[in-house]
Amino acid sequence: MNSKKNFRSSEENIRISEEERERFLVPSSPDNIITKRNSFSDDDDNADIIIREENDDIDSNLLADIEIVKDQYEELDNIISSIGMGNFQKRLLVLCGFGWLSDALWMMCVAIILPRVQVHFQVPNSIIGLLSSSQYFGMMFGAVFWGIISDTYGRKQAFSWTLGLSVFFGYIASLSQSFEQLCFLFFMLGFGVGGNLPVDGAIFLEFVPKENQYLLTLLSVFFEFGAAFTALVGYLILPSYSCFKEGCDVYKENNGWRYVIMILGTCTLIMLIIRILFFRLLESPKFLLSHNRKQEAIFVFQEIARINGNEIEIHLDNLSSPKHSNVSPESNRNFNKSSILSTQKFSSLFNDLKYLFKKQWITTTMIVWSMWGVISFGSVMFNLYLPKYLETVSKEENKEHSEGGEAIRKGLKGFMIFSIWGAPGAIIASYLIETILGRKGAMIIAATGVSLSTFLFANFHHYYSVVLFSMIIGILKSVNWSVIYCYTPEVFETKIRGTACGISSVFARITGMISPIITGTLISLSVSAPLYVTSFVFGILAILVFMLPIETRGRQA
């Protein structure tokens, strides 16, 4: 049964034609500094609706407008809660999960194909880590680029482009004829992948009622399943299509890593098609309001309510306009648009960055960015180390199979088990963050647990003991990632959320880029050295979380 919710006001209720609905679903860009009119056919006395993009350089009072817009978010939150959690949000959860699953596919892909790529191109140990570093280098640029794009042009633009670039460069990477080509193509692939997590997380939070924000941690379930799926593909493909003896023809017998990349590219393409053909994403109402496009925000709310089986009436004065934006349509046309836009984009980014370093935010900003760097460094080090280590342990326990595919099969099986146990970790995280522990308490316990478990891992060398501890680490590491992905977009305001999350990811990509190189150096010193460093790093993470000044449990994002 449909329910109808009415936000009363003295204004006439907004009615939007089917033609106008289609227009509102088309992404807008800052080049559209124009006015659009829609005359009501049933009443000649109704005023035309004017939809305008705000221009920072046109009115000196725009900063006052921004403060008014911030006040409007509370009313938006009430409307979102009134609409409730329904079919729209459930579909969005799955489609945003595809972005996280894609991240896992490509990040874990490097870990499992690295030994096979080394054999194929005869790459020395000293530089083999450059493949992973190239991908993280691209992800670093992608995180900033797509974060800024989502804050400037809207969330919709980045939603599909990130997966599209991953598909395109993934397929081309499978055809690489040299290690240098492969590194460059994984850099470009990483550029697309880098926007998935910050953009998709922001999109989901801005459509979900406050009481359901904990569901963001469930997106990490998709990440863990993606990691497990990648390990499964490697387990099924690599042992049968890889070289294990000196003198084999790598161009005929060592193409398993190419097949793995192709399969993962096809999976990403399927997810992209589902996003485009089976779900029409609406622009975030909070983004629209922050750009003074309140008519479109009203339409988006009405559409979400309709998809959820409800009806909702919203009036213009429910979203009061900034009082100082009084630039006429005629005056807009007199400005040099390219000059205005270039200044606007630079000014917007500069103001966002400056805002992050204000007195009330600087402590949170620095700690959150440090947390991302630390957790990425430790996770990448362990993930790259584990498959090769499990394969080595398997060879030592099965000397007769040391030159065959059994060792790699057993090593990938252990890595798959480690990845699968990340999924329960994400579910556990979604429960813990809503308990008295909150976001901070859950992260402190998980980070401390990973630190202790990794230390014990380093002191046991039997295959099954190693697998057991890797399962424990997989669960707790997943809790850490799930909570930090939930906490970061929650703690920052909507206006700067995309930029803040994007820069957070940059720190993760920088340390993720450095980690493989340091891992190779540590292994040359001691087989267990990467494990002790990982243990120390997660201990630092626990301390950083303890220092966070803000707990976001119970807050509307």
XYZ file of C-alpha atoms in Angstrom:
557
model
C 0.000 0.000 0.000
C 1.314 3.391 -0.926
C 1.793 5.912 1.811
C 1.800 9.647 1.219
C 3.978 12.016 3.211
C 3.469 15.750 2.994
C 5.923 18.502 3.831
C 3.457 21.437 4.121
C 4.217 25.001 3.127
C 2.627 28.126 1.739
C 4.088 27.430 -1.727
C 2.385 25.465 -4.459
C 3.401 21.797 -4.581
C 6.014 20.982 -7.222
C 4.627 19.149 -10.241
C 7.073 17.897 -12.854
C 6.205 16.634 -16.327
C 7.561 13.432 -17.801
C 9.703 15.493 -20.190
C 11.181 17.400 -17.269
C 11.806 14.155 -15.375
C 13.996 12.938 -18.203
C 15.897 16.231 -18.220
C 16.631 16.003 -14.525
C 18.079 12.512 -14.972
C 20.645 13.781 -17.499
C 23.921 14.727 -15.763
C 24.543 18.439 -15.543
C 27.940 20.047 -15.940
C 29.241 23.430 -14.863
C 29.034 24.508 -18.509
C 25.275 24.701 -18.126
C 25.250 28.198 -16.665
C 21.788 28.827 -18.082
C 18.218 29.122 -16.935
C 15.546 26.542 -17.684
C 11.827 27.289 -17.702
C 8.845 25.086 -17.177
C 5.407 26.687 -17.492
C 2.570 25.023 -15.598
C -0.091 24.066 -18.124
C -2.940 23.982 -15.612
C -2.507 27.473 -14.172
C -1.302 30.506 -16.114
C -0.660 32.390 -12.881
C 2.046 30.001 -11.751
C 5.525 31.454 -11.991
C 8.168 29.868 -14.170
C 10.682 27.689 -12.335
C 14.230 28.939 -12.696
C 17.033 26.447 -12.182
C 20.448 28.031 -11.896
C 23.981 26.843 -11.296
C 25.685 28.922 -8.591
C 28.803 30.868 -9.632
C 31.305 31.595 -6.907
C 32.759 34.626 -8.649
C 29.479 36.369 -9.504
C 28.331 37.415 -6.060
C 30.540 38.399 -3.168
C 27.938 37.069 -0.727
C 28.166 33.468 -1.934
C 29.958 32.339 1.224
C 26.855 33.331 3.146
C 24.837 31.211 0.732
C 27.002 28.190 1.519
C 26.296 28.557 5.222
C 22.558 28.671 4.490
C 22.857 25.530 2.360
C 24.546 23.721 5.266
C 21.545 24.566 7.437
C 19.277 23.047 4.812
C 20.935 19.635 5.169
C 19.029 19.011 8.387
C 15.744 19.295 6.504
C 17.136 17.022 3.788
C 18.036 14.443 6.422
C 14.489 14.551 7.752
C 13.109 13.978 4.264
C 15.480 11.047 3.673
C 14.434 9.477 6.988
C 10.771 10.068 6.129
C 11.169 8.251 2.792
C 12.901 5.403 4.624
C 14.949 2.416 3.502
C 13.372 0.740 0.496
C 13.937 -0.832 -2.905
C 15.948 2.111 -4.211
C 18.508 1.936 -1.401
C 18.721 -1.863 -1.608
C 19.475 -1.740 -5.328
C 21.974 1.047 -4.733
C 23.703 -1.061 -2.068
C 24.281 -3.825 -4.600
C 25.423 -1.509 -7.384
C 27.814 0.400 -5.123
C 29.027 -2.988 -3.954
C 30.006 -3.724 -7.548
C 32.535 -0.889 -7.365
C 34.094 -2.356 -4.237
C 34.058 -5.840 -5.758
C 35.869 -4.449 -8.811
C 38.514 -2.923 -6.550
C 39.130 -6.277 -4.916
C 39.329 -8.102 -8.250
C 42.125 -5.909 -9.577
C 44.026 -5.382 -6.331
C 44.173 -9.113 -5.589
C 44.853 -9.894 -9.233
C 48.347 -8.429 -8.921
C 49.101 -10.510 -5.841
C 48.275 -13.838 -7.509
C 49.752 -13.217 -10.978
C 52.964 -11.562 -9.805
C 55.074 -14.780 -9.598
C 53.821 -15.887 -13.029
C 54.525 -12.480 -14.590
C 58.029 -12.612 -13.126
C 58.675 -15.906 -14.908
C 57.093 -14.710 -18.164
C 59.162 -11.534 -18.553
C 62.235 -12.678 -16.575
C 61.917 -9.826 -14.096
C 64.461 -9.705 -11.224
C 63.246 -9.676 -7.622
C 64.474 -6.128 -7.115
C 61.914 -4.600 -9.488
C 59.026 -7.085 -9.659
C 57.163 -5.028 -7.039
C 56.889 -2.189 -9.576
C 53.780 -3.835 -11.059
C 51.851 -3.437 -7.816
C 53.371 0.001 -7.241
C 52.264 1.133 -10.721
C 48.697 0.118 -9.990
C 48.681 1.966 -6.676
C 50.260 5.002 -8.333
C 47.328 5.093 -10.752
C 44.847 4.561 -7.929
C 46.348 7.531 -6.103
C 45.687 9.869 -9.034
C 42.304 8.269 -9.624
C 41.188 8.785 -6.031
C 41.865 12.550 -6.213
C 40.526 12.985 -9.739
C 37.244 11.136 -9.233
C 36.724 12.673 -5.787
C 36.966 16.177 -7.264
C 34.817 15.190 -10.268
C 32.089 13.900 -7.937
C 32.086 17.141 -5.938
C 32.150 19.371 -9.046
C 30.092 17.569 -11.697
C 28.056 15.220 -9.509
C 28.209 11.649 -8.244
C 26.570 10.194 -11.373
C 29.460 11.036 -13.687
C 32.047 9.041 -11.761
C 29.676 6.165 -10.968
C 30.013 4.493 -14.384
C 33.266 5.940 -15.743
C 35.368 4.314 -13.036
C 34.221 0.808 -14.003
C 34.390 1.633 -17.720
C 38.069 2.571 -17.580
C 38.830 -0.550 -15.525
C 37.268 -2.766 -18.204
C 39.016 -1.033 -21.102
C 42.537 -1.090 -19.694
C 42.058 -4.510 -18.119
C 41.466 -6.134 -21.490
C 44.424 -4.326 -23.053
C 46.682 -5.313 -20.119
C 46.047 -8.995 -20.858
C 47.759 -8.480 -24.244
C 50.944 -6.872 -22.856
C 54.156 -7.856 -24.614
C 56.590 -6.506 -22.034
C 56.803 -5.840 -18.324
C 56.985 -2.101 -18.977
C 53.745 -2.203 -20.989
C 52.037 -4.183 -18.253
C 53.108 -1.684 -15.588
C 51.799 1.270 -17.639
C 48.457 -0.419 -18.353
C 48.000 -1.341 -14.696
C 48.711 2.292 -13.875
C 45.840 3.324 -16.181
C 43.644 0.541 -14.828
C 44.395 1.759 -11.312
C 43.365 5.280 -12.342
C 39.859 3.968 -13.013
C 39.726 1.638 -10.030
C 40.927 4.394 -7.671
C 37.601 6.241 -7.789
C 35.340 3.324 -6.928
C 35.590 3.255 -3.150
C 35.446 6.984 -2.293
C 32.754 7.808 -4.869
C 30.506 4.803 -4.268
C 30.723 5.205 -0.500
C 29.686 8.873 -0.728
C 26.790 8.037 -3.067
C 25.403 5.363 -0.765
C 25.620 7.477 2.389
C 23.801 10.423 0.824
C 20.755 8.345 -0.112
C 20.398 6.381 3.130
C 18.580 7.387 6.358
C 20.747 7.966 9.407
C 19.513 4.834 11.140
C 20.690 2.687 8.202
C 24.141 4.181 7.620
C 25.782 1.174 9.279
C 24.928 -0.740 6.096
C 27.893 0.975 4.436
C 30.100 -1.595 6.149
C 28.288 -4.315 4.177
C 29.915 -2.935 1.031
C 33.097 -4.463 2.379
C 31.435 -7.868 2.003
C 31.565 -7.283 -1.750
C 35.267 -6.441 -1.465
C 36.014 -9.660 0.394
C 33.979 -11.773 -2.018
C 35.861 -10.097 -4.862
C 39.158 -11.044 -3.262
C 37.986 -14.623 -2.740
C 36.694 -14.842 -6.323
C 40.047 -13.637 -7.682
C 41.845 -16.287 -5.644
C 39.397 -18.908 -6.943
C 40.017 -17.885 -10.562
C 43.757 -18.115 -9.946
C 43.348 -21.499 -8.252
C 41.450 -22.883 -11.267
C 43.543 -21.305 -14.042
C 47.157 -20.722 -13.027
C 48.333 -24.253 -12.090
C 47.327 -25.610 -15.511
C 48.616 -22.729 -17.614
C 51.904 -21.747 -15.978
C 55.580 -22.642 -16.364
C 57.306 -24.464 -13.500
C 60.483 -25.684 -15.212
C 63.494 -23.959 -16.705
C 63.487 -23.626 -20.474
C 59.712 -23.783 -21.046
C 58.156 -21.707 -23.840
C 56.470 -18.937 -21.851
C 54.507 -17.691 -24.880
C 52.778 -21.075 -25.179
C 52.840 -22.517 -21.661
C 52.694 -19.494 -19.335
C 49.582 -17.579 -20.384
C 47.514 -18.338 -17.298
C 48.034 -14.833 -15.946
C 46.610 -13.411 -19.187
C 43.504 -15.583 -18.857
C 43.028 -14.432 -15.279
C 43.108 -10.760 -16.344
C 40.625 -11.433 -19.174
C 38.199 -13.208 -16.853
C 38.325 -10.385 -14.320
C 37.828 -7.827 -17.106
C 34.728 -9.713 -18.270
C 33.325 -9.756 -14.726
C 33.856 -5.986 -14.461
C 32.137 -5.477 -17.837
C 29.084 -7.423 -16.650
C 28.846 -5.221 -13.550
C 29.124 -2.086 -15.695
C 26.315 -3.274 -18.001
C 24.066 -3.963 -15.010
C 24.757 -0.480 -13.636
C 23.898 1.210 -16.932
C 21.001 -0.878 -18.247
C 19.189 -2.067 -15.134
C 19.487 0.907 -12.793
C 19.169 4.608 -13.493
C 21.106 6.420 -10.782
C 19.611 9.676 -9.527
C 21.920 12.522 -8.575
C 22.537 12.972 -4.846
C 20.019 15.484 -3.350
C 22.724 16.838 -1.051
C 24.998 17.491 -4.011
C 22.149 19.202 -5.861
C 21.307 21.443 -2.931
C 24.961 22.382 -2.425
C 24.873 23.637 -6.042
C 21.549 25.479 -5.574
C 19.625 23.018 -7.770
C 16.795 22.538 -5.293
C 14.087 21.847 -7.910
C 16.028 18.799 -9.053
C 16.609 17.747 -5.440
C 12.833 17.779 -4.881
C 12.317 15.640 -7.966
C 14.947 13.129 -6.802
C 13.184 12.749 -3.437
C 9.865 12.163 -5.209
C 11.443 9.561 -7.481
C 13.042 7.677 -4.576
C 9.703 7.656 -2.738
C 7.958 6.363 -5.875
C 10.487 3.535 -6.328
C 10.057 2.635 -2.652
C 6.268 2.518 -3.100
C 5.514 5.796 -1.338
C 4.374 9.282 -2.268
C 5.840 12.452 -0.866
C 4.914 16.120 -1.279
C 7.696 18.656 -0.954
C 7.361 22.418 -1.477
C 9.988 24.914 -2.509
C 10.031 26.671 0.834
C 10.968 23.376 2.508
C 14.366 24.025 0.908
C 14.795 27.751 1.375
C 16.951 29.469 -1.227
C 20.130 31.357 -0.396
C 19.063 34.972 0.039
C 22.069 36.550 -1.642
C 22.036 34.761 -4.996
C 20.196 37.401 -7.005
C 22.081 37.331 -10.311
C 19.748 37.725 -13.278
C 19.791 35.368 -16.283
C 20.796 38.309 -18.490
C 23.853 39.101 -16.397
C 24.955 35.461 -16.523
C 25.267 35.665 -20.280
C 27.569 38.669 -20.067
C 30.330 36.790 -18.274
C 33.127 34.961 -19.966
C 32.076 31.423 -19.065
C 35.441 29.743 -19.495
C 37.089 32.296 -17.215
C 34.381 31.915 -14.582
C 34.496 28.115 -14.652
C 38.278 27.795 -14.419
C 38.345 30.214 -11.492
C 35.366 28.506 -9.888
C 36.897 25.034 -10.024
C 40.225 26.166 -8.616
C 38.537 28.289 -5.938
C 36.210 25.438 -4.962
C 39.077 22.952 -4.561
C 41.204 25.472 -2.656
C 38.328 26.322 -0.307
C 37.616 22.635 0.328
C 41.249 21.963 1.202
C 41.454 25.080 3.358
C 38.286 24.053 5.195
C 39.808 20.661 6.050
C 42.630 22.468 7.878
C 40.459 24.753 9.975
C 40.956 24.525 13.732
C 37.912 22.334 14.347
C 38.901 19.869 11.598
C 42.678 19.725 11.363
C 43.152 17.046 14.046
C 40.533 14.763 12.513
C 41.864 15.388 9.006
C 45.469 14.522 9.845
C 44.592 11.431 11.896
C 42.161 10.042 9.307
C 44.662 10.514 6.482
C 47.381 8.855 8.603
C 45.053 5.936 9.352
C 44.456 5.338 5.654
C 48.174 5.386 4.946
C 49.004 3.007 7.785
C 46.269 0.441 7.111
C 47.074 0.367 3.395
C 50.799 -0.104 4.013
C 50.241 -3.056 6.358
C 47.500 -4.689 4.280
C 49.382 -4.512 0.975
C 52.521 -5.876 2.593
C 50.642 -8.861 4.027
C 48.546 -9.522 0.896
C 51.564 -9.552 -1.435
C 53.593 -11.598 0.996
C 50.981 -14.293 1.776
C 50.522 -16.097 -1.602
C 54.272 -16.465 -2.159
C 54.851 -17.465 1.474
C 52.094 -20.122 1.383
C 53.550 -21.488 -1.847
C 57.023 -21.638 -0.257
C 55.737 -23.439 2.855
C 53.873 -25.908 0.639
C 57.035 -26.655 -1.351
C 59.010 -27.297 1.832
C 56.394 -29.751 3.096
C 55.983 -31.461 -0.307
C 59.450 -31.754 -1.791
C 58.281 -34.111 -4.518
C 55.916 -31.473 -5.918
C 58.230 -28.514 -5.533
C 58.684 -28.164 -9.302
C 55.042 -28.806 -10.280
C 51.672 -27.092 -10.014
C 50.716 -28.648 -6.669
C 52.636 -26.090 -4.629
C 51.028 -23.120 -6.349
C 47.616 -24.790 -6.130
C 48.014 -25.318 -2.405
C 49.333 -21.793 -1.896
C 46.382 -20.265 -3.761
C 43.980 -22.463 -1.814
C 45.351 -21.017 1.433
C 45.084 -17.494 0.029
C 41.489 -18.183 -1.014
C 40.633 -19.303 2.521
C 42.224 -16.132 3.886
C 40.122 -14.028 1.488
C 36.837 -15.837 2.154
C 37.104 -15.172 5.882
C 37.137 -11.469 5.170
C 33.390 -11.584 4.376
C 32.321 -12.534 7.939
C 34.627 -9.753 9.135
C 32.621 -7.156 7.193
C 29.355 -8.489 8.638
C 30.798 -8.469 12.154
C 31.898 -4.869 11.604
C 28.358 -3.808 10.634
C 27.169 -5.125 14.006
C 30.008 -3.828 16.184
C 29.823 -0.219 14.988
C 26.229 0.078 16.239
C 27.070 -1.271 19.690
C 28.539 0.699 22.591
C 31.955 0.206 20.951
C 31.022 2.507 18.084
C 33.315 3.064 15.128
C 36.379 3.856 17.208
C 36.081 0.927 19.606
C 35.583 -1.588 16.791
C 38.681 -0.331 14.962
C 40.844 -0.326 18.088
C 39.965 -3.946 18.904
C 40.443 -5.105 15.308
C 43.761 -3.275 14.804
C 45.143 -4.635 18.062
C 43.960 -8.135 17.093
C 45.700 -7.976 13.705
C 48.906 -6.783 15.367
C 48.975 -9.693 17.846
C 47.872 -12.315 15.300
C 50.520 -11.269 12.776
C 53.205 -11.498 15.455
C 52.091 -15.070 16.252
C 51.847 -15.837 12.525
C 55.543 -15.024 12.177
C 56.486 -17.647 14.765
C 54.597 -20.623 13.278
C 55.813 -22.263 10.071
C 53.545 -25.294 9.649
C 51.200 -24.899 6.663
C 47.934 -25.421 8.567
C 49.020 -23.172 11.446
C 49.816 -20.461 8.917
C 46.378 -20.882 7.285
C 44.640 -20.704 10.690
C 46.313 -17.443 11.655
C 45.752 -16.010 8.182
C 42.007 -16.685 8.649
C 42.009 -14.750 11.932
C 43.957 -11.921 10.342
C 41.543 -11.949 7.381
C 38.541 -11.428 9.672
C 40.099 -8.660 11.760
C 41.672 -6.872 8.802
C 38.274 -6.833 7.106
C 36.736 -5.263 10.218
C 39.341 -2.486 10.060
C 38.738 -1.739 6.389
C 34.952 -1.907 6.759
C 34.896 0.574 9.632
C 37.361 3.053 8.129
C 35.385 3.121 4.884
C 32.257 3.828 6.924
C 33.826 6.359 9.295
C 35.603 8.572 6.745
C 32.587 9.762 4.679
C 30.523 10.028 7.866
C 32.903 12.359 9.662
C 33.287 14.901 6.817
C 30.532 17.251 5.651
C 28.760 16.772 2.312
C 30.340 19.775 0.578
C 33.871 18.424 1.067
C 33.097 14.712 1.389
C 34.241 13.638 -2.066
C 37.458 15.650 -1.837
C 38.205 14.493 1.727
C 37.603 10.831 0.887
C 39.594 11.160 -2.313
C 42.623 12.592 -0.522
C 42.286 9.903 2.174
C 42.555 7.346 -0.597
C 45.617 9.153 -1.946
C 47.469 8.479 1.296
C 46.414 4.824 1.035
C 47.684 4.657 -2.539
C 51.006 6.315 -1.694
C 51.799 3.848 1.077
C 50.374 1.011 -1.027
C 52.791 2.026 -3.771
C 55.773 2.068 -1.408
C 54.858 -1.127 0.439
C 55.713 -3.681 -2.334
C 59.187 -2.212 -2.775
C 59.889 -2.325 0.972
C 58.439 -5.851 1.174
C 60.970 -7.113 -1.374
C 63.829 -5.526 0.570
C 62.614 -7.017 3.871
C 62.281 -10.522 2.436
C 65.897 -10.372 1.299
C 66.859 -9.684 4.929
C 64.558 -12.196 6.622
C 61.549 -14.283 5.569
C 59.633 -13.168 8.674
C 60.623 -9.483 8.551
C 57.481 -8.326 6.623
C 55.282 -9.970 9.274
C 56.937 -8.162 12.184
C 56.674 -4.857 10.324
C 52.985 -5.529 9.609
C 52.410 -6.268 13.298
C 54.069 -2.993 14.283
C 52.104 -0.990 11.701
C 48.714 -2.232 12.917
C 49.763 -1.386 16.470
C 50.285 2.202 15.283
C 46.822 2.098 13.678
C 45.227 1.224 17.031
C 46.938 4.244 18.632
C 45.794 6.578 15.847
C 42.172 5.440 16.189
C 42.329 6.024 19.947
C 43.390 9.630 19.243
C 40.383 10.408 17.004
C 38.349 13.269 18.534
C 34.994 12.382 16.890
C 32.791 9.291 17.193
C 30.277 9.207 14.318
C 27.841 6.614 15.681
C 24.341 8.110 15.658
C 25.230 11.064 13.401
C 23.581 11.807 10.050
C 26.164 11.846 7.266
